[in-house]
Structures are given as C-alpha cells and as structure tokens.
C-alpha cells in the first residue's frame, strides 16, 4: 500500500492532481490562465452576490444604482416560492408534506430497508400527502389549482417514479417476451414515448385526454399531468430495467427451470433481484432527470417550483427581480440533484464492495 492509503502502484490523489495541472509547461500555462480568468470573473460576481447585495429594506433600496443582488426580495417571497398560492394560514400542510417526502426518500435510500415492506410505506406516504394538501384530513379544502412550489415538484417526481416503476417492469418483461404480439406492443409503446418530447406528452394530457374520456367526467389538471409524466418516464425506466435483465446470465434462468420454478417465480426470486441491483445507479440518475424535467410543468400552467419563482418576480411591488428568483430555485434544484448524484456514486461503490465480499 502507498503512504496515501491507495492501491499498490497507484499514485496518490494529490500527485495525480499535480501532474494534471502542472505536469508540463503547457499544463502549467493553461492552469495559470484558467485561474486568472476565474479570479477576473469572481470579483464582480462576489460583489454582486454578497458585498453590494441588499439584505434588508424594501424594493426602493434594491433599485439603487450601486445595489447588488436583492436578497430581501427572496426573504419576502420565500413562502410564495416554496408553496405558491397555497393559503398562508394552512401552509403548515405543504411543509409537513416536505418532511414526509424527506423521510420517504431517506428510508428508501438505505439498503437495509430494501424489502417489499417499502411498497405500502410509499403508498401510505403518497396518499397521506395528497390528503394533507387537499384538506381531506384537516379542513378547509384546498383546490389543486392553489397547490404549487416545492411540494408539487417533489410530489410529481416521487409519484411519477413510484407509478412508473410497475409499468416499466411489465414493459421490460414484455419486450423480452417470446410472445410476438406482446413484444410488438411493448416495443411500440416504448419507442413512441421515447421519440416525442415531454412537452408534447403534457399537451396531450391537457388537451386530448379530456376529449377522450366520457362526457361529464372531469379529470383534475394535476392528475392529467401526473399521468403524462408517469407514462413518459415509464418508457425510459423500462429500457433501464431491460438493460439489467440482459446482464443476468442465461444460466440463471436455466438453473431455475431445472429446479422446477416457473417463469414468474424465476423472475421474482432470481432474475429481477439481480437485474434491479445492477441498474440501481441508473435508476437514481433517471430519478434526478424526472425531478429536473418537472420544470416543464410551467408550460401548462402548473405552479411548480420554477413557475412560482417566475411569478414571484411579477409582483408589482417587487417587479423585475428574476435573477435573484431563478438563482434561489437553481440552488434548490442543484442541492437535490447534486445530493442524488453523490448518493448514486456512494451506492455504486457500496454495491461493488458487496459483490467483492
């Protein structure tokens, strides 16, 4: 082992950084020029973000020529950005829903909790979140038209993943089926959904679905958007699961058949556990993609986190502070996405270590 605790024959981390940055004259020149450009851009950014920023007062103070970022706008509009038009007197409900989502995601991220018991936990958490937001458990009732902000972004993402998973599982198995008609239908569904943009799916859910249901039946706008998001990502998730199924050696299925296990028992007990374990990092990455793509809900008038940030800057009393508003929600998106990517890398290392043992 090396002094830095690395593998034998492998240079320490700091040595590889040194070689990459200053290992030659060309690398040294590029490093110095990059640092100089970074410092040149950093000073005005720091001035605007922190040194000249307005941390208190009103909009008139932010309008001064020497003023930087107006963070007092974010402080004033924080609740609207997070919860949208949800009535302020009961905004503890969406706040509690965020806590429930955090507990759900934390428990689901821990490998020791991975079992069939997570399924009713997901169902109960999503149902409880919906009842809390709607006011079924604690009146007054709140229409989904007033829902918005971070609970919508996380709720649509989590529910989309939860409902897309069983659909994707069926599609992945159907695409590998020996039954020609079943395979053709699965391939057609997957390729069509993967071949059109998500915005088109959302517009179809908004405009076409109401005309397709029987007369007098009204589907909530948020529910229609949720169905569109679920179907769209089920096609992508199906391909991820199919990649995992192809990793499992054919000998596993043959051994299961030799033991007398049928198709469904072999898949449930032998094939799927190995396949899903192999593609968990890819599923995590796709989950981050679902979260980021929920920003497209703004184009159909749903007040997700991005749309509430945009609307907050249209208040006549605080008109025009779009930069601060977008920066604040970008930091929220980045924190969730970066945390998810770090978790994916940690999980990949953990699964690799468990296979070695």
PDB file of N, CA, C and O in Angstrom, residues 290-342:
ATOM      1  N   UNK A 290     -36.097  12.986 -13.768  1.00  0.00           N
ATOM      2  CA  UNK A 290     -37.525  13.237 -13.580  1.00  0.00           C
ATOM      3  C   UNK A 290     -37.728  14.533 -12.811  1.00  0.00           C
ATOM      4  O   UNK A 290     -38.567  15.370 -13.158  1.00  0.00           O
ATOM      5  N   UNK A 291     -36.952  14.717 -11.740  1.00  0.00           N
ATOM      6  CA  UNK A 291     -37.066  15.934 -10.937  1.00  0.00           C
ATOM      7  C   UNK A 291     -36.807  17.180 -11.772  1.00  0.00           C
ATOM      8  O   UNK A 291     -37.570  18.148 -11.724  1.00  0.00           O
ATOM      9  N   UNK A 292     -35.743  17.168 -12.554  1.00  0.00           N
ATOM     10  CA  UNK A 292     -35.385  18.344 -13.336  1.00  0.00           C
ATOM     11  C   UNK A 292     -36.408  18.608 -14.438  1.00  0.00           C
ATOM     12  O   UNK A 292     -36.680  19.767 -14.774  1.00  0.00           O
ATOM     13  N   UNK A 293     -36.974  17.563 -15.006  1.00  0.00           N
ATOM     14  CA  UNK A 293     -37.928  17.750 -16.098  1.00  0.00           C
ATOM     15  C   UNK A 293     -39.291  18.218 -15.620  1.00  0.00           C
ATOM     16  O   UNK A 293     -40.117  18.648 -16.437  1.00  0.00           O
ATOM     17  N   UNK A 294     -39.558  18.149 -14.316  1.00  0.00           N
ATOM     18  CA  UNK A 294     -40.836  18.670 -13.831  1.00  0.00           C
ATOM     19  C   UNK A 294     -40.928  20.185 -14.014  1.00  0.00           C
ATOM     20  O   UNK A 294     -42.029  20.747 -13.924  1.00  0.00           O
ATOM     21  N   UNK A 295     -39.806  20.847 -14.278  1.00  0.00           N
ATOM     22  CA  UNK A 295     -39.863  22.286 -14.553  1.00  0.00           C
ATOM     23  C   UNK A 295     -40.679  22.581 -15.810  1.00  0.00           C
ATOM     24  O   UNK A 295     -41.159  23.705 -15.994  1.00  0.00           O
ATOM     25  N   UNK A 296     -40.875  21.562 -16.674  1.00  0.00           N
ATOM     26  CA  UNK A 296     -41.689  21.750 -17.877  1.00  0.00           C
ATOM     27  C   UNK A 296     -43.174  21.876 -17.549  1.00  0.00           C
ATOM     28  O   UNK A 296     -43.967  22.260 -18.417  1.00  0.00           O
ATOM     29  N   UNK A 297     -43.563  21.559 -16.327  1.00  0.00           N
ATOM     30  CA  UNK A 297     -44.956  21.720 -15.934  1.00  0.00           C
ATOM     31  C   UNK A 297     -45.399  23.181 -16.025  1.00  0.00           C
ATOM     32  O   UNK A 297     -46.599  23.464 -16.127  1.00  0.00           O
ATOM     33  N   UNK A 298     -44.436  24.097 -15.999  1.00  0.00           N
ATOM     34  CA  UNK A 298     -44.774  25.518 -16.070  1.00  0.00           C
ATOM     35  C   UNK A 298     -45.456  25.879 -17.379  1.00  0.00           C
ATOM     36  O   UNK A 298     -46.287  26.792 -17.424  1.00  0.00           O
ATOM     37  N   UNK A 299     -45.169  25.137 -18.456  1.00  0.00           N
ATOM     38  CA  UNK A 299     -45.732  25.498 -19.766  1.00  0.00           C
ATOM     39  C   UNK A 299     -47.217  25.166 -19.848  1.00  0.00           C
ATOM     40  O   UNK A 299     -47.903  25.645 -20.766  1.00  0.00           O
ATOM     41  N   UNK A 300     -47.740  24.343 -18.942  1.00  0.00           N
ATOM     42  CA  UNK A 300     -49.165  24.021 -18.952  1.00  0.00           C
ATOM     43  C   UNK A 300     -49.878  24.655 -17.757  1.00  0.00           C
ATOM     44  O   UNK A 300     -50.995  24.261 -17.405  1.00  0.00           O
ATOM     45  N   UNK A 301     -49.219  25.631 -17.126  1.00  0.00           N
ATOM     46  CA  UNK A 301     -49.882  26.412 -16.093  1.00  0.00           C
ATOM     47  C   UNK A 301     -49.898  25.794 -14.713  1.00  0.00           C
ATOM     48  O   UNK A 301     -50.662  26.243 -13.854  1.00  0.00           O
ATOM     49  N   UNK A 302     -49.076  24.784 -14.461  1.00  0.00           N
ATOM     50  CA  UNK A 302     -48.970  24.221 -13.119  1.00  0.00           C
ATOM     51  C   UNK A 302     -47.837  24.941 -12.394  1.00  0.00           C
ATOM     52  O   UNK A 302     -46.734  25.070 -12.928  1.00  0.00           O
ATOM     53  N   UNK A 303     -48.112  25.377 -11.183  1.00  0.00           N
ATOM     54  CA  UNK A 303     -47.146  26.214 -10.466  1.00  0.00           C
ATOM     55  C   UNK A 303     -46.157  25.352  -9.687  1.00  0.00           C
ATOM     56  O   UNK A 303     -46.215  25.236  -8.463  1.00  0.00           O
ATOM     57  N   UNK A 304     -45.248  24.764 -10.437  1.00  0.00           N
ATOM     58  CA  UNK A 304     -44.145  24.049  -9.800  1.00  0.00           C
ATOM     59  C   UNK A 304     -43.155  25.073  -9.249  1.00  0.00           C
ATOM     60  O   UNK A 304     -43.414  26.282  -9.282  1.00  0.00           O
ATOM     61  N   UNK A 305     -42.032  24.602  -8.767  1.00  0.00           N
ATOM     62  CA  UNK A 305     -41.058  25.498  -8.135  1.00  0.00           C
ATOM     63  C   UNK A 305     -40.568  26.574  -9.090  1.00  0.00           C
ATOM     64  O   UNK A 305     -40.432  27.745  -8.709  1.00  0.00           O
ATOM     65  N   UNK A 306     -40.296  26.201 -10.333  1.00  0.00           N
ATOM     66  CA  UNK A 306     -39.802  27.191 -11.302  1.00  0.00           C
ATOM     67  C   UNK A 306     -40.863  28.236 -11.611  1.00  0.00           C
ATOM     68  O   UNK A 306     -40.568  29.434 -11.719  1.00  0.00           O
ATOM     69  N   UNK A 307     -42.106  27.803 -11.755  1.00  0.00           N
ATOM     70  CA  UNK A 307     -43.174  28.737 -12.107  1.00  0.00           C
ATOM     71  C   UNK A 307     -43.488  29.688 -10.957  1.00  0.00           C
ATOM     72  O   UNK A 307     -43.788  30.870 -11.180  1.00  0.00           O
ATOM     73  N   UNK A 308     -43.444  29.218  -9.722  1.00  0.00           N
ATOM     74  CA  UNK A 308     -43.682  30.125  -8.592  1.00  0.00           C
ATOM     75  C   UNK A 308     -42.557  31.156  -8.479  1.00  0.00           C
ATOM     76  O   UNK A 308     -42.805  32.312  -8.131  1.00  0.00           O
ATOM     77  N   UNK A 309     -41.319  30.733  -8.791  1.00  0.00           N
ATOM     78  CA  UNK A 309     -40.205  31.686  -8.769  1.00  0.00           C
ATOM     79  C   UNK A 309     -40.397  32.769  -9.823  1.00  0.00           C
ATOM     80  O   UNK A 309     -40.144  33.954  -9.572  1.00  0.00           O
ATOM     81  N   UNK A 310     -40.857  32.364 -10.998  1.00  0.00           N
ATOM     82  CA  UNK A 310     -41.100  33.342 -12.069  1.00  0.00           C
ATOM     83  C   UNK A 310     -42.243  34.279 -11.696  1.00  0.00           C
ATOM     84  O   UNK A 310     -42.160  35.494 -11.903  1.00  0.00           O
ATOM     85  N   UNK A 311     -43.307  33.716 -11.121  1.00  0.00           N
ATOM     86  CA  UNK A 311     -44.478  34.527 -10.763  1.00  0.00           C
ATOM     87  C   UNK A 311     -44.158  35.499  -9.634  1.00  0.00           C
ATOM     88  O   UNK A 311     -44.695  36.612  -9.592  1.00  0.00           O
ATOM     89  N   UNK A 312     -43.289  35.093  -8.708  1.00  0.00           N
ATOM     90  CA  UNK A 312     -42.933  35.967  -7.591  1.00  0.00           C
ATOM     91  C   UNK A 312     -42.316  37.272  -8.075  1.00  0.00           C
ATOM     92  O   UNK A 312     -42.532  38.333  -7.472  1.00  0.00           O
ATOM     93  N   UNK A 313     -41.580  37.211  -9.174  1.00  0.00           N
ATOM     94  CA  UNK A 313     -40.917  38.411  -9.689  1.00  0.00           C
ATOM     95  C   UNK A 313     -41.840  39.292 -10.517  1.00  0.00           C
ATOM     96  O   UNK A 313     -41.412  40.331 -11.011  1.00  0.00           O
ATOM     97  N   UNK A 314     -43.104  38.886 -10.688  1.00  0.00           N
ATOM     98  CA  UNK A 314     -44.068  39.723 -11.412  1.00  0.00           C
ATOM     99  C   UNK A 314     -44.940  40.547 -10.467  1.00  0.00           C
ATOM    100  O   UNK A 314     -45.827  41.275 -10.927  1.00  0.00           O
ATOM    101  N   UNK A 315     -44.701  40.429  -9.162  1.00  0.00           N
ATOM    102  CA  UNK A 315     -45.428  41.248  -8.190  1.00  0.00           C
ATOM    103  C   UNK A 315     -45.090  42.722  -8.440  1.00  0.00           C
ATOM    104  O   UNK A 315     -43.906  43.096  -8.468  1.00  0.00           O
ATOM    105  N   UNK A 316     -46.095  43.575  -8.640  1.00  0.00           N
ATOM    106  CA  UNK A 316     -45.804  44.993  -8.924  1.00  0.00           C
ATOM    107  C   UNK A 316     -44.931  45.648  -7.870  1.00  0.00           C
ATOM    108  O   UNK A 316     -44.166  46.576  -8.188  1.00  0.00           O
ATOM    109  N   UNK A 317     -45.036  45.192  -6.624  1.00  0.00           N
ATOM    110  CA  UNK A 317     -44.213  45.791  -5.570  1.00  0.00           C
ATOM    111  C   UNK A 317     -42.759  45.329  -5.644  1.00  0.00           C
ATOM    112  O   UNK A 317     -41.872  45.987  -5.094  1.00  0.00           O
ATOM    113  N   UNK A 318     -42.515  44.193  -6.304  1.00  0.00           N
ATOM    114  CA  UNK A 318     -41.158  43.646  -6.411  1.00  0.00           C
ATOM    115  C   UNK A 318     -40.912  43.236  -7.869  1.00  0.00           C
ATOM    116  O   UNK A 318     -40.496  42.114  -8.146  1.00  0.00           O
ATOM    117  N   UNK A 319     -41.158  44.134  -8.775  1.00  0.00           N
ATOM    118  CA  UNK A 319     -41.135  43.790 -10.186  1.00  0.00           C
ATOM    119  C   UNK A 319     -39.708  43.726 -10.714  1.00  0.00           C
ATOM    120  O   UNK A 319     -38.917  44.634 -10.505  1.00  0.00           O
ATOM    121  N   UNK A 320     -39.403  42.615 -11.395  1.00  0.00           N
ATOM    122  CA  UNK A 320     -38.162  42.552 -12.149  1.00  0.00           C
ATOM    123  C   UNK A 320     -37.008  41.808 -11.522  1.00  0.00           C
ATOM    124  O   UNK A 320     -35.950  41.699 -12.144  1.00  0.00           O
ATOM    125  N   UNK A 321     -37.167  41.254 -10.319  1.00  0.00           N
ATOM    126  CA  UNK A 321     -36.035  40.578  -9.674  1.00  0.00           C
ATOM    127  C   UNK A 321     -36.001  39.098 -10.075  1.00  0.00           C
ATOM    128  O   UNK A 321     -36.000  38.199  -9.241  1.00  0.00           O
ATOM    129  N   UNK A 322     -35.957  38.865 -11.382  1.00  0.00           N
ATOM    130  CA  UNK A 322     -35.962  37.499 -11.897  1.00  0.00           C
ATOM    131  C   UNK A 322     -34.648  36.775 -11.604  1.00  0.00           C
ATOM    132  O   UNK A 322     -34.649  35.575 -11.320  1.00  0.00           O
ATOM    133  N   UNK A 323     -33.543  37.499 -11.689  1.00  0.00           N
ATOM    134  CA  UNK A 323     -32.239  36.856 -11.484  1.00  0.00           C
ATOM    135  C   UNK A 323     -32.142  36.247 -10.099  1.00  0.00           C
ATOM    136  O   UNK A 323     -31.755  35.086  -9.929  1.00  0.00           O
ATOM    137  N   UNK A 324     -32.499  37.025  -9.080  1.00  0.00           N
ATOM    138  CA  UNK A 324     -32.445  36.509  -7.710  1.00  0.00           C
ATOM    139  C   UNK A 324     -33.399  35.327  -7.531  1.00  0.00           C
ATOM    140  O   UNK A 324     -33.074  34.346  -6.856  1.00  0.00           O
ATOM    141  N   UNK A 325     -34.568  35.439  -8.148  1.00  0.00           N
ATOM    142  CA  UNK A 325     -35.560  34.377  -8.015  1.00  0.00           C
ATOM    143  C   UNK A 325     -35.078  33.089  -8.652  1.00  0.00           C
ATOM    144  O   UNK A 325     -35.162  32.005  -8.059  1.00  0.00           O
ATOM    145  N   UNK A 326     -34.525  33.186  -9.855  1.00  0.00           N
ATOM    146  CA  UNK A 326     -34.046  31.994 -10.551  1.00  0.00           C
ATOM    147  C   UNK A 326     -32.810  31.406  -9.876  1.00  0.00           C
ATOM    148  O   UNK A 326     -32.625  30.182  -9.860  1.00  0.00           O
ATOM    149  N   UNK A 327     -31.957  32.273  -9.336  1.00  0.00           N
ATOM    150  CA  UNK A 327     -30.779  31.761  -8.631  1.00  0.00           C
ATOM    151  C   UNK A 327     -31.199  30.951  -7.410  1.00  0.00           C
ATOM    152  O   UNK A 327     -30.643  29.878  -7.121  1.00  0.00           O
ATOM    153  N   UNK A 328     -32.201  31.427  -6.685  1.00  0.00           N
ATOM    154  CA  UNK A 328     -32.637  30.736  -5.474  1.00  0.00           C
ATOM    155  C   UNK A 328     -33.180  29.346  -5.793  1.00  0.00           C
ATOM    156  O   UNK A 328     -32.842  28.364  -5.126  1.00  0.00           O
ATOM    157  N   UNK A 329     -34.026  29.233  -6.831  1.00  0.00           N
ATOM    158  CA  UNK A 329     -34.568  27.908  -7.162  1.00  0.00           C
ATOM    159  C   UNK A 329     -33.504  27.036  -7.821  1.00  0.00           C
ATOM    160  O   UNK A 329     -33.519  25.802  -7.672  1.00  0.00           O
ATOM    161  N   UNK A 330     -32.555  27.655  -8.536  1.00  0.00           N
ATOM    162  CA  UNK A 330     -31.465  26.870  -9.120  1.00  0.00           C
ATOM    163  C   UNK A 330     -30.640  26.211  -8.018  1.00  0.00           C
ATOM    164  O   UNK A 330     -30.196  25.064  -8.172  1.00  0.00           O
ATOM    165  N   UNK A 331     -30.440  26.922  -6.917  1.00  0.00           N
ATOM    166  CA  UNK A 331     -29.700  26.338  -5.790  1.00  0.00           C
ATOM    167  C   UNK A 331     -30.462  25.162  -5.180  1.00  0.00           C
ATOM    168  O   UNK A 331     -29.859  24.169  -4.775  1.00  0.00           O
ATOM    169  N   UNK A 332     -31.794  25.265  -5.129  1.00  0.00           N
ATOM    170  CA  UNK A 332     -32.591  24.156  -4.600  1.00  0.00           C
ATOM    171  C   UNK A 332     -32.486  22.947  -5.528  1.00  0.00           C
ATOM    172  O   UNK A 332     -32.257  21.817  -5.081  1.00  0.00           O
ATOM    173  N   UNK A 333     -32.649  23.185  -6.832  1.00  0.00           N
ATOM    174  CA  UNK A 333     -32.503  22.090  -7.796  1.00  0.00           C
ATOM    175  C   UNK A 333     -31.112  21.478  -7.714  1.00  0.00           C
ATOM    176  O   UNK A 333     -30.950  20.247  -7.755  1.00  0.00           O
ATOM    177  N   UNK A 334     -30.094  22.341  -7.617  1.00  0.00           N
ATOM    178  CA  UNK A 334     -28.727  21.834  -7.577  1.00  0.00           C
ATOM    179  C   UNK A 334     -28.486  21.011  -6.318  1.00  0.00           C
ATOM    180  O   UNK A 334     -27.842  19.955  -6.381  1.00  0.00           O
ATOM    181  N   UNK A 335     -28.989  21.482  -5.181  1.00  0.00           N
ATOM    182  CA  UNK A 335     -28.782  20.742  -3.930  1.00  0.00           C
ATOM    183  C   UNK A 335     -29.392  19.351  -4.016  1.00  0.00           C
ATOM    184  O   UNK A 335     -28.768  18.357  -3.610  1.00  0.00           O
ATOM    185  N   UNK A 336     -30.601  19.257  -4.558  1.00  0.00           N
ATOM    186  CA  UNK A 336     -31.256  17.943  -4.673  1.00  0.00           C
ATOM    187  C   UNK A 336     -30.544  17.081  -5.708  1.00  0.00           C
ATOM    188  O   UNK A 336     -30.262  15.899  -5.470  1.00  0.00           O
ATOM    189  N   UNK A 337     -30.241  17.660  -6.868  1.00  0.00           N
ATOM    190  CA  UNK A 337     -29.581  16.894  -7.919  1.00  0.00           C
ATOM    191  C   UNK A 337     -28.177  16.464  -7.539  1.00  0.00           C
ATOM    192  O   UNK A 337     -27.783  15.316  -7.785  1.00  0.00           O
ATOM    193  N   UNK A 338     -27.406  17.374  -6.932  1.00  0.00           N
ATOM    194  CA  UNK A 338     -26.042  17.029  -6.532  1.00  0.00           C
ATOM    195  C   UNK A 338     -26.058  15.977  -5.427  1.00  0.00           C
ATOM    196  O   UNK A 338     -25.247  15.045  -5.443  1.00  0.00           O
ATOM    197  N   UNK A 339     -26.988  16.128  -4.488  1.00  0.00           N
ATOM    198  CA  UNK A 339     -27.103  15.116  -3.445  1.00  0.00           C
ATOM    199  C   UNK A 339     -27.458  13.754  -4.027  1.00  0.00           C
ATOM    200  O   UNK A 339     -26.917  12.725  -3.602  1.00  0.00           O
ATOM    201  N   UNK A 340     -28.350  13.744  -5.014  1.00  0.00           N
ATOM    202  CA  UNK A 340     -28.710  12.485  -5.656  1.00  0.00           C
ATOM    203  C   UNK A 340     -27.543  11.867  -6.407  1.00  0.00           C
ATOM    204  O   UNK A 340     -27.350  10.645  -6.377  1.00  0.00           O
ATOM    205  N   UNK A 341     -26.758  12.677  -7.096  1.00  0.00           N
ATOM    206  CA  UNK A 341     -25.612  12.145  -7.836  1.00  0.00           C
ATOM    207  C   UNK A 341     -24.544  11.603  -6.890  1.00  0.00           C
ATOM    208  O   UNK A 341     -23.929  10.561  -7.160  1.00  0.00           O
ATOM    209  N   UNK A 342     -24.312  12.305  -5.753  1.00  0.00           N
ATOM    210  CA  UNK A 342     -23.352  11.782  -4.767  1.00  0.00           C
ATOM    211  C   UNK A 342     -23.850  10.464  -4.183  1.00  0.00           C
ATOM    212  O   UNK A 342     -23.073   9.528  -3.959  1.00  0.00           O
TER     213      UNK A 342
END
